[in-house]
Amino acid sequence: MDRFAHITDLPALLRAMPKAELHVHIEGTLEPELIFELARRNGIALKYDSVEALRAAYAFTDLQSFLDIYYAGASVLLHEQDFHDLGVAYFRRAADDHIVHAELFFDPQTHTERGVDIGVVIRGLSRALETAQRELGISGALILCFLRHLSEEDAFATLEQALPYREHFIGVGLDSSERGHPPEKFQRVFARCRELGLHLVAHAGEEGPAQYIHDALDLLHVQRIDHGVRCIDDPALMQRLARRRIPLTVCPLSNQKLQVYPDLRDHCLATLLEHGLCVTINSDDPAYFGGYLNTNFLATFEALPQLRAHHAWQLAANSFEASFVDLATKSAWLKQLGEAFDVAG
Ligand code: ADE
Ligand code: ZN
């Protein structure tokens, strides 16, 4: 018997089903309207005259062309309240998308380089997490990302600055320009984070080769791979990821906008799912890439019509499995997921 045979309105189900988001950079949720509001509040001059002019600049040719604009946008964030407001704005959208849990990346070096204290960043975001739990019933966690275009020494210094706030973040990640900055560059700092009992993740195989995914697993000992789509070039790696249930936090609209897959119809996501990989869908930098999590789900299912209701269930279940929460919480979410499918039309 097909458990999903009664489902006729798949887009409605994609919107309504409970889900977790595991790959979203909080600085990438900074909408142009909030950039202008914070610039005004903080007396910062912007290069652009209007929200429309800023949005018009969001035409990216690759990862680096995006990162240049993304780091410039983040320069309006100065005070604890700014980080709080940014976080709460994300969680309000997350609530609309029926996200029950979000693990947020943040890039402290983007802020400390400008003279903003790391405590300002972490306290502001932590307060946003408390607000989200209290007002929206969404749980959240923070993952501190090291910028891979900077040195490992710089990453160590950042870790040192963050340690007084150890209870406020659950893990570390690795982001920014991938090409030319392989995982091995950060082997020692990840080893230290492992000793500290932090969860470990890394961007790998977004623009960089499949080998970087092997290296993130073998040298950094990460528990999840962010993006990871280039594993499609390496069948042995796909088998390795599937057998070990190493989650991939895939970001379809990001891949489209950064020209990793200029046409979503060519995206490897359905193939990865069919090969048994623990794939999840995420929004990466939704303010820059044209949509939050449900927009990513809808665009992906539209572009890849072989994706059916059982894939939707699998993607949401994978997002719970891949999250860094306890098993009892995961079971409760899976039950909620089953109920959403039972009542769907
Ligand atoms: N920082 C923010 N978004 C990123 C991405 N897609 N890849 C690498 N670093 C990032
Ligand atoms: Zn990312």
GROMACS .gro file of C-alpha atoms and ligand atoms in nm:
model
  356
    1MET     CA    1   0.000   0.000   0.000
    2ASP     CA    2   0.127   0.347  -0.088
    3ARG     CA    3   0.128   0.552   0.230
    4PHE     CA    4   0.137   0.867   0.018
    5ALA     CA    5  -0.129   0.780  -0.243
    6HIS     CA    6  -0.386   1.024  -0.100
    7ILE     CA    7  -0.163   1.328  -0.156
    8THR     CA    8  -0.279   1.544  -0.445
    9ASP     CA    9  -0.149   1.889  -0.349
   10LEU     CA   10   0.225   1.836  -0.311
   11PRO     CA   11   0.317   2.209  -0.302
   12ALA     CA   12   0.076   2.262  -0.009
   13LEU     CA   13   0.235   1.970   0.173
   14LEU     CA   14   0.587   2.100   0.107
   15ARG     CA   15   0.486   2.430   0.265
   16ALA     CA   16   0.304   2.284   0.565
   17MET     CA   17   0.526   1.992   0.666
   18PRO     CA   18   0.751   2.047   0.971
   19LYS     CA   19   1.118   2.068   0.883
   20ALA     CA   20   1.459   2.169   1.018
   21GLU     CA   21   1.702   2.410   0.855
   22LEU     CA   22   2.069   2.320   0.899
   23HIS     CA   23   2.250   2.545   0.653
   24VAL     CA   24   2.165   2.912   0.675
   25HIS     CA   25   2.419   3.191   0.730
   26ILE     CA   26   2.253   3.448   0.951
   27GLU     CA   27   2.440   3.726   0.770
   28GLY     CA   28   2.288   3.586   0.451
   29THR     CA   29   1.939   3.659   0.581
   30LEU     CA   30   2.008   4.032   0.593
   31GLU     CA   31   1.741   4.173   0.361
   32PRO     CA   32   1.813   4.499   0.173
   33GLU     CA   33   1.536   4.674   0.372
   34LEU     CA   34   1.710   4.584   0.699
   35ILE     CA   35   2.049   4.686   0.555
   36PHE     CA   36   1.906   5.034   0.491
   37GLU     CA   37   1.734   5.051   0.829
   38LEU     CA   38   2.051   4.951   1.017
   39ALA     CA   39   2.266   5.187   0.806
   40ARG     CA   40   2.035   5.473   0.906
   41ARG     CA   41   2.023   5.364   1.272
   42ASN     CA   42   2.403   5.334   1.288
   43GLY     CA   43   2.492   5.639   1.073
   44ILE     CA   44   2.666   5.432   0.804
   45ALA     CA   45   2.683   5.555   0.443
   46LEU     CA   46   2.593   5.296   0.179
   47LYS     CA   47   2.724   5.268  -0.177
   48TYR     CA   48   2.369   5.225  -0.308
   49ASP     CA   49   2.092   5.488  -0.321
   50SER     CA   50   1.797   5.257  -0.270
   51VAL     CA   51   1.683   4.908  -0.181
   52GLU     CA   52   1.610   4.851  -0.549
   53ALA     CA   53   1.959   4.959  -0.657
   54LEU     CA   54   2.113   4.725  -0.399
   55ARG     CA   55   1.893   4.433  -0.507
   56ALA     CA   56   1.987   4.499  -0.869
   57ALA     CA   57   2.352   4.432  -0.775
   58TYR     CA   58   2.261   4.076  -0.673
   59ALA     CA   59   2.364   3.916  -1.003
   60PHE     CA   60   2.637   3.669  -0.923
   61THR     CA   61   2.875   3.486  -1.154
   62ASP     CA   62   3.032   3.263  -0.890
   63LEU     CA   63   3.084   3.226  -0.515
   64GLN     CA   64   3.344   3.504  -0.488
   65SER     CA   65   3.127   3.761  -0.668
   66PHE     CA   66   2.857   3.689  -0.407
   67LEU     CA   67   3.092   3.692  -0.107
   68ASP     CA   68   3.219   4.042  -0.196
   69ILE     CA   69   2.865   4.183  -0.172
   70TYR     CA   70   2.770   3.967   0.127
   71TYR     CA   71   3.063   4.088   0.340
   72ALA     CA   72   2.989   4.449   0.242
   73GLY     CA   73   2.623   4.407   0.345
   74ALA     CA   74   2.722   4.275   0.688
   75SER     CA   75   2.911   4.598   0.763
   76VAL     CA   76   2.590   4.764   0.890
   77LEU     CA   77   2.579   4.523   1.188
   78LEU     CA   78   2.741   4.696   1.486
   79HIS     CA   79   2.545   4.649   1.807
   80GLU     CA   80   2.405   4.357   2.005
   81GLN     CA   81   2.053   4.475   1.917
   82ASP     CA   82   2.138   4.464   1.543
   83PHE     CA   83   2.233   4.096   1.567
   84HIS     CA   84   1.924   4.026   1.776
   85ASP     CA   85   1.695   4.197   1.524
   86LEU     CA   86   1.860   4.013   1.234
   87GLY     CA   87   1.811   3.678   1.407
   88VAL     CA   88   1.448   3.745   1.501
   89ALA     CA   89   1.367   3.855   1.144
   90TYR     CA   90   1.498   3.518   1.021
   91PHE     CA   91   1.299   3.320   1.277
   92ARG     CA   92   0.976   3.500   1.184
   93ARG     CA   93   1.023   3.382   0.826
   94ALA     CA   94   1.121   3.037   0.951
   95ALA     CA   95   0.791   3.017   1.140
   96ASP     CA   96   0.603   3.096   0.816
   97ASP     CA   97   0.786   2.802   0.654
   98HIS     CA   98   0.697   2.558   0.937
   99ILE     CA   99   1.058   2.524   1.046
  100VAL     CA  100   1.067   2.368   1.393
  101HIS     CA  101   1.444   2.392   1.442
  102ALA     CA  102   1.726   2.594   1.284
  103GLU     CA  103   2.103   2.564   1.325
  104LEU     CA  104   2.245   2.901   1.226
  105PHE     CA  105   2.591   2.971   1.093
  106PHE     CA  106   2.756   3.295   1.189
  107ASP     CA  107   3.088   3.441   1.069
  108PRO     CA  108   3.252   3.617   1.366
  109GLN     CA  109   3.561   3.721   1.168
  110THR     CA  110   3.345   3.933   0.936
  111HIS     CA  111   3.259   4.142   1.242
  112THR     CA  112   3.571   4.125   1.460
  113GLU     CA  113   3.779   4.244   1.160
  114ARG     CA  114   3.569   4.564   1.172
  115GLY     CA  115   3.624   4.610   1.545
  116VAL     CA  116   3.296   4.455   1.663
  117ASP     CA  117   3.355   4.244   1.973
  118ILE     CA  118   3.268   3.875   1.935
  119GLY     CA  119   3.060   3.899   2.254
  120VAL     CA  120   2.834   4.155   2.087
  121VAL     CA  121   2.770   3.910   1.802
  122ILE     CA  122   2.714   3.603   2.017
  123ARG     CA  123   2.503   3.773   2.284
  124GLY     CA  124   2.278   3.934   2.021
  125LEU     CA  125   2.224   3.607   1.834
  126SER     CA  126   2.172   3.410   2.156
  127ARG     CA  127   1.900   3.652   2.260
  128ALA     CA  128   1.737   3.603   1.919
  129LEU     CA  129   1.734   3.227   1.982
  130GLU     CA  130   1.564   3.284   2.317
  131THR     CA  131   1.306   3.512   2.154
  132ALA     CA  132   1.239   3.251   1.884
  133GLN     CA  133   1.184   2.977   2.141
  134ARG     CA  134   0.963   3.193   2.360
  135GLU     CA  135   0.753   3.371   2.099
  136LEU     CA  136   0.753   3.126   1.806
  137GLY     CA  137   0.820   2.786   1.964
  138ILE     CA  138   1.119   2.729   1.730
  139SER     CA  139   1.440   2.587   1.872
  140GLY     CA  140   1.772   2.717   1.747
  141ALA     CA  141   2.144   2.667   1.785
  142LEU     CA  142   2.456   2.853   1.670
  143ILE     CA  143   2.749   2.717   1.469
  144LEU     CA  144   3.057   2.939   1.452
  145CYS     CA  145   3.217   2.938   1.106
  146PHE     CA  146   3.581   3.005   1.033
  147LEU     CA  147   3.649   3.200   0.713
  148ARG     CA  148   3.871   2.975   0.502
  149HIS     CA  149   4.026   3.260   0.299
  150LEU     CA  150   4.191   3.373   0.626
  151SER     CA  151   4.471   3.185   0.800
  152GLU     CA  152   4.442   2.897   1.045
  153GLU     CA  153   4.618   3.120   1.297
  154ASP     CA  154   4.332   3.368   1.260
  155ALA     CA  155   4.084   3.082   1.314
  156PHE     CA  156   4.266   2.984   1.635
  157ALA     CA  157   4.250   3.346   1.757
  158THR     CA  158   3.876   3.353   1.682
  159LEU     CA  159   3.822   3.029   1.873
  160GLU     CA  160   4.011   3.175   2.169
  161GLN     CA  161   3.788   3.487   2.164
  162ALA     CA  162   3.475   3.270   2.143
  163LEU     CA  163   3.558   3.031   2.428
  164PRO     CA  164   3.419   3.257   2.705
  165TYR     CA  165   3.083   3.206   2.523
  166ARG     CA  166   3.130   2.830   2.481
  167GLU     CA  167   2.780   2.744   2.607
  168HIS     CA  168   2.623   2.964   2.338
  169PHE     CA  169   2.736   2.765   2.034
  170ILE     CA  170   2.719   2.394   1.959
  171GLY     CA  171   2.979   2.357   1.688
  172VAL     CA  172   3.211   2.502   1.428
  173GLY     CA  173   3.202   2.514   1.050
  174LEU     CA  174   3.417   2.630   0.760
  175ASP     CA  175   3.292   2.868   0.492
  176SER     CA  176   3.389   3.144   0.244
  177SER     CA  177   3.600   3.096  -0.072
  178GLU     CA  178   3.649   2.724  -0.122
  179ARG     CA  179   3.884   2.704  -0.421
  180GLY     CA  180   4.247   2.720  -0.312
  181HIS     CA  181   4.156   2.683   0.056
  182PRO     CA  182   4.139   2.306   0.114
  183PRO     CA  183   4.024   2.141   0.438
  184GLU     CA  184   4.384   2.048   0.531
  185LYS     CA  185   4.456   2.417   0.596
  186PHE     CA  186   4.233   2.393   0.908
  187GLN     CA  187   4.328   2.047   1.035
  188ARG     CA  188   4.481   2.166   1.364
  189VAL     CA  189   4.205   2.406   1.464
  190PHE     CA  190   3.938   2.144   1.390
  191ALA     CA  191   4.134   1.891   1.600
  192ARG     CA  192   4.126   2.140   1.888
  193CYS     CA  193   3.750   2.196   1.842
  194ARG     CA  194   3.701   1.819   1.846
  195GLU     CA  195   3.885   1.796   2.179
  196LEU     CA  196   3.653   2.068   2.309
  197GLY     CA  197   3.353   1.849   2.225
  198LEU     CA  198   3.216   2.082   1.958
  199HIS     CA  199   3.014   1.951   1.664
  200LEU     CA  200   3.206   1.978   1.336
  201VAL     CA  201   3.078   2.064   0.987
  202ALA     CA  202   3.240   2.216   0.678
  203HIS     CA  203   3.145   2.353   0.338
  204ALA     CA  204   3.298   2.115   0.085
  205GLY     CA  205   3.230   2.027  -0.276
  206GLU     CA  206   3.032   2.342  -0.354
  207GLU     CA  207   3.278   2.488  -0.607
  208GLY     CA  208   3.571   2.277  -0.490
  209PRO     CA  209   3.633   1.917  -0.602
  210ALA     CA  210   3.497   1.591  -0.460
  211GLN     CA  211   3.840   1.536  -0.302
  212TYR     CA  212   3.766   1.823  -0.059
  213ILE     CA  213   3.468   1.620   0.070
  214HIS     CA  214   3.694   1.319   0.135
  215ASP     CA  215   3.941   1.554   0.304
  216ALA     CA  216   3.676   1.720   0.521
  217LEU     CA  217   3.579   1.372   0.645
  218ASP     CA  218   3.930   1.229   0.681
  219LEU     CA  219   4.126   1.533   0.799
  220LEU     CA  220   3.866   1.747   0.978
  221HIS     CA  221   3.639   1.462   1.097
  222VAL     CA  222   3.324   1.657   1.018
  223GLN     CA  223   2.981   1.511   1.094
  224ARG     CA  224   2.799   1.686   0.808
  225ILE     CA  225   2.906   1.823   0.471
  226ASP     CA  226   2.764   2.161   0.369
  227HIS     CA  227   2.667   2.157  -0.001
  228GLY     CA  228   2.867   1.850  -0.108
  229VAL     CA  229   2.706   1.838  -0.453
  230ARG     CA  230   3.038   1.765  -0.626
  231CYS     CA  231   3.027   1.413  -0.477
  232ILE     CA  232   2.825   1.339  -0.790
  233ASP     CA  233   3.163   1.317  -0.972
  234ASP     CA  234   3.289   1.035  -0.747
  235PRO     CA  235   3.073   0.718  -0.722
  236ALA     CA  236   3.292   0.571  -0.446
  237LEU     CA  237   3.244   0.887  -0.240
  238MET     CA  238   2.867   0.872  -0.295
  239GLN     CA  239   2.869   0.517  -0.161
  240ARG     CA  240   3.078   0.623   0.137
  241LEU     CA  241   2.837   0.909   0.220
  242ALA     CA  242   2.532   0.685   0.177
  243ARG     CA  243   2.670   0.396   0.388
  244ARG     CA  244   2.778   0.623   0.673
  245ARG     CA  245   2.466   0.841   0.647
  246ILE     CA  246   2.684   1.153   0.639
  247PRO     CA  247   2.431   1.432   0.582
  248LEU     CA  248   2.467   1.678   0.296
  249THR     CA  249   2.308   2.018   0.354
  250VAL     CA  250   2.222   2.102  -0.006
  251CYS     CA  251   2.112   2.453  -0.107
  252PRO     CA  252   1.941   2.443  -0.448
  253LEU     CA  253   1.866   2.813  -0.507
  254SER     CA  254   2.216   2.904  -0.389
  255ASN     CA  255   2.361   2.655  -0.639
  256GLN     CA  256   2.150   2.810  -0.912
  257LYS     CA  257   2.235   3.172  -0.828
  258LEU     CA  258   2.611   3.102  -0.789
  259GLN     CA  259   2.616   2.915  -1.121
  260VAL     CA  260   2.699   2.577  -0.966
  261TYR     CA  261   2.382   2.454  -1.140
  262PRO     CA  262   2.265   2.750  -1.353
  263ASP     CA  263   1.957   2.548  -1.449
  264LEU     CA  264   1.787   2.382  -1.151
  265ARG     CA  265   1.658   2.109  -1.383
  266ASP     CA  266   2.018   1.982  -1.399
  267HIS     CA  267   2.058   1.967  -1.020
  268CYS     CA  268   2.189   1.638  -0.877
  269LEU     CA  269   1.964   1.641  -0.567
  270ALA     CA  270   1.717   1.378  -0.689
  271THR     CA  271   2.001   1.149  -0.800
  272LEU     CA  272   2.169   1.178  -0.460
  273LEU     CA  273   1.842   1.094  -0.284
  274GLU     CA  274   1.786   0.794  -0.512
  275HIS     CA  275   2.134   0.669  -0.419
  276GLY     CA  276   2.039   0.674  -0.051
  277LEU     CA  277   2.237   0.978   0.064
  278CYS     CA  278   2.108   1.172   0.364
  279VAL     CA  279   2.028   1.485   0.163
  280THR     CA  280   1.858   1.790   0.316
  281ILE     CA  281   1.730   2.111   0.153
  282ASN     CA  282   1.842   2.446   0.293
  283SER     CA  283   1.844   2.815   0.201
  284ASP     CA  284   2.212   2.918   0.258
  285ASP     CA  285   2.180   3.298   0.211
  286PRO     CA  286   1.811   3.349   0.137
  287ALA     CA  287   1.816   3.731   0.126
  288TYR     CA  288   2.061   3.709  -0.165
  289PHE     CA  289   1.940   3.399  -0.349
  290GLY     CA  290   1.571   3.470  -0.397
  291GLY     CA  291   1.402   3.271  -0.128
  292TYR     CA  292   1.375   3.108   0.212
  293LEU     CA  293   1.337   2.738   0.283
  294ASN     CA  294   0.990   2.674   0.141
  295THR     CA  295   1.081   2.863  -0.177
  296ASN     CA  296   1.378   2.627  -0.210
  297PHE     CA  297   1.153   2.321  -0.164
  298LEU     CA  298   0.896   2.445  -0.415
  299ALA     CA  299   1.150   2.546  -0.681
  300THR     CA  300   1.336   2.215  -0.647
  301PHE     CA  301   1.023   2.000  -0.676
  302GLU     CA  302   0.908   2.205  -0.973
  303ALA     CA  303   1.243   2.173  -1.151
  304LEU     CA  304   1.277   1.800  -1.075
  305PRO     CA  305   0.936   1.643  -1.141
  306GLN     CA  306   1.062   1.295  -1.048
  307LEU     CA  307   1.047   1.417  -0.686
  308ARG     CA  308   0.723   1.291  -0.528
  309ALA     CA  309   0.557   1.292  -0.188
  310HIS     CA  310   0.781   1.018  -0.045
  311HIS     CA  311   1.085   1.231  -0.133
  312ALA     CA  312   0.932   1.524   0.055
  313TRP     CA  313   0.888   1.299   0.359
  314GLN     CA  314   1.247   1.173   0.324
  315LEU     CA  315   1.391   1.525   0.298
  316ALA     CA  316   1.210   1.645   0.610
  317ALA     CA  317   1.299   1.324   0.799
  318ASN     CA  318   1.663   1.365   0.690
  319SER     CA  319   1.665   1.722   0.823
  320PHE     CA  320   1.565   1.589   1.167
  321GLU     CA  321   1.808   1.297   1.153
  322ALA     CA  322   2.095   1.530   1.054
  323SER     CA  323   2.027   1.787   1.326
  324PHE     CA  324   2.235   1.806   1.643
  325VAL     CA  325   1.953   1.736   1.889
  326ASP     CA  326   1.871   1.438   2.110
  327LEU     CA  327   1.691   1.129   1.982
  328ALA     CA  328   1.370   1.194   2.180
  329THR     CA  329   1.332   1.534   2.012
  330LYS     CA  330   1.394   1.381   1.670
  331SER     CA  331   1.126   1.116   1.736
  332ALA     CA  332   0.875   1.383   1.839
  333TRP     CA  333   0.937   1.575   1.515
  334LEU     CA  334   0.906   1.257   1.306
  335LYS     CA  335   0.568   1.196   1.468
  336GLN     CA  336   0.461   1.552   1.376
  337LEU     CA  337   0.582   1.488   1.022
  338GLY     CA  338   0.372   1.173   0.996
  339GLU     CA  339   0.066   1.364   1.117
  340ALA     CA  340   0.122   1.638   0.855
  341PHE     CA  341   0.125   1.370   0.585
  342ASP     CA  342  -0.182   1.193   0.727
  343VAL     CA  343  -0.397   1.508   0.715
  344ALA     CA  344  -0.262   1.632   0.379
  345GLY     CA  345  -0.494   1.642   0.080
  346ADE     N1  346   2.924   3.209   0.316
  346ADE     C1  347   2.796   3.239   0.298
  346ADE     N2  348   2.744   3.164   0.200
  346ADE     C2  349   2.841   3.082   0.157
  346ADE     C3  350   2.849   2.981   0.059
  346ADE     N3  351   2.744   2.948  -0.018
  346ADE     N4  352   2.966   2.917   0.040
  346ADE     C4  353   3.071   2.951   0.115
  346ADE     N5  354   3.070   3.044   0.207
  346ADE     C5  355   2.955   3.109   0.229
  347ZN      ZN  356   2.675   2.812   0.304
   0.00000   0.00000   0.00000
